[in-house]
């Protein structure tokens, strides 16, 4: 009888020790996935601004398509509470920020100003839920006739 009690106690102790490691690994996996999405956004926006020119209204705008994955909460990934890209008014860059469900917050810089839907506005991109989010980035002119990267859902 004592063997069974000791085996159960040992199993519980091992499980209690493993849970924090699993949670840490899940958070790392999600951070890696989100960081890849931010890098893809940065690469596409930078390429668009560096290699293309805004076109007249009668022509289609140059564009890039980027997919950002927002993992759901599972044994191997932590859930995402909030993901946003905020264009900075005081410079030609954006701040990408995400918050995981466990409270982990991370901010990264994107080297181009990316606005949501309207080139003359300064609206941030906010993505919610889980799964793949496909964004179309176009190069358009803002209110000051300066090129700006505009994001829309595909």
Tab-separated table of C-alpha atoms in Angstrom:
chain	number	residue	atom	x	y	z
A	1	UNK	CA	0.000	0.000	0.000
A	2	UNK	CA	2.805	2.385	0.886
A	3	UNK	CA	4.354	1.806	-2.549
A	4	UNK	CA	1.185	3.056	-4.256
A	5	UNK	CA	1.025	6.137	-2.077
A	6	UNK	CA	4.704	6.908	-2.745
A	7	UNK	CA	4.237	6.346	-6.494
A	8	UNK	CA	1.246	8.713	-6.561
A	9	UNK	CA	3.109	11.334	-4.511
A	10	UNK	CA	6.161	11.077	-6.779
A	11	UNK	CA	3.968	11.378	-9.881
A	12	UNK	CA	2.313	14.516	-8.512
A	13	UNK	CA	5.690	16.022	-7.629
A	14	UNK	CA	7.020	15.359	-11.145
A	15	UNK	CA	3.890	16.825	-12.706
A	16	UNK	CA	4.125	19.922	-10.489
A	17	UNK	CA	7.746	20.374	-11.570
A	18	UNK	CA	6.933	19.895	-15.273
A	19	UNK	CA	4.011	22.357	-15.540
A	20	UNK	CA	6.114	25.549	-15.271
A	21	UNK	CA	8.524	24.175	-17.866
A	22	UNK	CA	5.637	23.425	-20.233
A	23	UNK	CA	4.198	26.918	-19.735
A	24	UNK	CA	7.599	28.501	-20.353
A	25	UNK	CA	8.092	26.442	-23.518
A	26	UNK	CA	4.619	27.375	-24.763
A	27	UNK	CA	5.349	31.091	-24.239
A	28	UNK	CA	8.689	30.773	-26.065
A	29	UNK	CA	6.995	29.023	-29.017
A	30	UNK	CA	4.381	31.758	-29.281
A	31	UNK	CA	6.973	34.531	-28.996
A	32	UNK	CA	8.995	32.891	-31.774
A	33	UNK	CA	5.911	32.694	-34.013
A	34	UNK	CA	4.918	36.321	-33.366
A	35	UNK	CA	8.490	37.583	-33.786
A	36	UNK	CA	8.611	35.850	-37.178
A	37	UNK	CA	5.388	37.634	-38.176
A	38	UNK	CA	6.837	40.986	-37.095
A	39	UNK	CA	10.036	40.304	-39.045
A	40	UNK	CA	7.969	39.407	-42.130
A	41	UNK	CA	5.992	42.659	-41.765
A	42	UNK	CA	9.215	44.642	-41.369
A	43	UNK	CA	10.853	42.972	-44.363
A	44	UNK	CA	7.801	43.455	-46.623
A	45	UNK	CA	7.209	47.100	-45.610
A	46	UNK	CA	10.890	47.989	-45.955
A	47	UNK	CA	11.116	46.289	-49.346
A	48	UNK	CA	7.965	48.029	-50.539
A	49	UNK	CA	9.207	51.481	-49.509
A	50	UNK	CA	12.746	50.937	-50.806
A	51	UNK	CA	12.010	49.251	-54.136
A	52	UNK	CA	8.686	50.693	-55.324
A	53	UNK	CA	7.149	54.096	-56.008
A	54	UNK	CA	3.560	55.173	-55.370
A	55	UNK	CA	1.507	55.028	-58.553
A	56	UNK	CA	-1.136	57.395	-59.981
A	57	UNK	CA	-4.763	56.756	-59.022
A	58	UNK	CA	-5.430	55.029	-62.350
A	59	UNK	CA	-2.861	52.285	-61.658
A	60	UNK	CA	-2.828	49.609	-58.963
A	61	UNK	CA	-0.631	50.372	-55.956
A	62	UNK	CA	2.508	48.266	-55.440
A	63	UNK	CA	1.845	45.674	-52.774
A	64	UNK	CA	3.175	42.847	-50.643
A	65	UNK	CA	1.177	40.159	-48.846
A	66	UNK	CA	2.209	39.081	-45.338
A	67	UNK	CA	0.761	36.386	-43.096
A	68	UNK	CA	0.863	36.824	-39.320
A	69	UNK	CA	0.036	33.762	-37.196
A	70	UNK	CA	-1.682	34.261	-33.844
A	71	UNK	CA	-1.406	30.947	-31.963
A	72	UNK	CA	-4.215	29.700	-29.755
A	73	UNK	CA	-3.671	28.595	-26.180
A	74	UNK	CA	-2.579	24.950	-26.108
A	75	UNK	CA	-0.071	22.680	-24.427
A	76	UNK	CA	2.681	23.852	-26.826
A	77	UNK	CA	1.714	27.504	-27.408
A	78	UNK	CA	0.511	30.354	-25.212
A	79	UNK	CA	-2.556	32.331	-26.247
A	80	UNK	CA	-2.244	35.861	-27.619
A	81	UNK	CA	-4.269	38.506	-25.805
A	82	UNK	CA	-3.386	41.468	-28.041
A	83	UNK	CA	-1.305	42.194	-31.170
A	84	UNK	CA	-0.894	45.667	-32.658
A	85	UNK	CA	1.335	47.723	-34.923
A	86	UNK	CA	1.307	51.424	-34.020
A	87	UNK	CA	2.658	53.975	-36.523
A	88	UNK	CA	4.774	56.622	-34.826
A	89	UNK	CA	3.934	60.225	-35.649
A	90	UNK	CA	7.356	61.402	-34.521
A	91	UNK	CA	9.257	59.325	-37.079
A	92	UNK	CA	9.159	57.013	-40.055
A	93	UNK	CA	8.767	53.775	-38.120
A	94	UNK	CA	6.170	51.689	-36.301
A	95	UNK	CA	6.120	49.868	-32.979
A	96	UNK	CA	4.855	46.280	-33.043
A	97	UNK	CA	3.555	45.133	-29.662
A	98	UNK	CA	1.972	41.946	-28.410
A	99	UNK	CA	0.683	40.709	-25.084
A	100	UNK	CA	0.306	37.029	-24.281
A	101	UNK	CA	-2.478	35.703	-22.078
A	102	UNK	CA	0.056	35.129	-19.289
A	103	UNK	CA	0.895	38.856	-19.311
A	104	UNK	CA	4.176	38.640	-21.225
A	105	UNK	CA	4.563	41.850	-23.241
A	106	UNK	CA	7.021	42.492	-26.022
A	107	UNK	CA	7.662	45.459	-28.319
A	108	UNK	CA	9.719	45.563	-31.524
A	109	UNK	CA	10.459	48.248	-34.086
A	110	UNK	CA	9.397	48.097	-37.724
A	111	UNK	CA	11.539	50.363	-39.879
A	112	UNK	CA	8.617	51.805	-41.870
A	113	UNK	CA	5.478	53.629	-40.798
A	114	UNK	CA	2.532	51.297	-41.441
A	115	UNK	CA	-1.005	52.669	-41.113
A	116	UNK	CA	-4.346	50.871	-41.161
A	117	UNK	CA	-6.679	51.301	-44.182
A	118	UNK	CA	-6.327	55.046	-44.850
A	119	UNK	CA	-3.005	56.646	-45.912
A	120	UNK	CA	-3.996	60.090	-44.607
A	121	UNK	CA	-4.779	58.782	-41.108
A	122	UNK	CA	-2.485	57.364	-38.433
A	123	UNK	CA	-4.559	54.374	-37.264
A	124	UNK	CA	-2.827	51.349	-35.720
A	125	UNK	CA	-3.233	47.781	-36.921
A	126	UNK	CA	-4.968	45.635	-34.299
A	127	UNK	CA	-5.258	41.897	-34.803
A	128	UNK	CA	-7.290	39.665	-32.527
A	129	UNK	CA	-8.412	36.090	-32.270
A	130	UNK	CA	-6.339	33.106	-33.308
A	131	UNK	CA	-5.119	31.699	-36.580
A	132	UNK	CA	-3.553	33.142	-39.700
A	133	UNK	CA	-4.133	36.810	-40.521
A	134	UNK	CA	-3.226	37.795	-44.064
A	135	UNK	CA	-2.403	41.475	-44.592
A	136	UNK	CA	-1.953	43.281	-47.891
A	137	UNK	CA	0.582	46.113	-47.664
A	138	UNK	CA	0.375	48.826	-50.333
A	139	UNK	CA	2.476	51.909	-50.928
A	140	UNK	CA	0.344	55.060	-51.114
A	141	UNK	CA	0.691	58.808	-50.562
A	142	UNK	CA	-0.215	60.391	-47.220
A	143	UNK	CA	-1.663	63.866	-46.545
A	144	UNK	CA	1.822	65.421	-46.965
A	145	UNK	CA	2.395	63.676	-50.316
A	146	UNK	CA	4.916	61.363	-48.694
A	147	UNK	CA	4.891	57.614	-49.398
A	148	UNK	CA	3.373	55.516	-46.592
A	149	UNK	CA	2.728	51.783	-46.224
A	150	UNK	CA	-0.984	51.025	-45.795
A	151	UNK	CA	-2.223	47.694	-44.392
A	152	UNK	CA	-5.548	45.995	-45.143
A	153	UNK	CA	-6.892	42.513	-44.546
A	154	UNK	CA	-6.632	40.265	-47.579
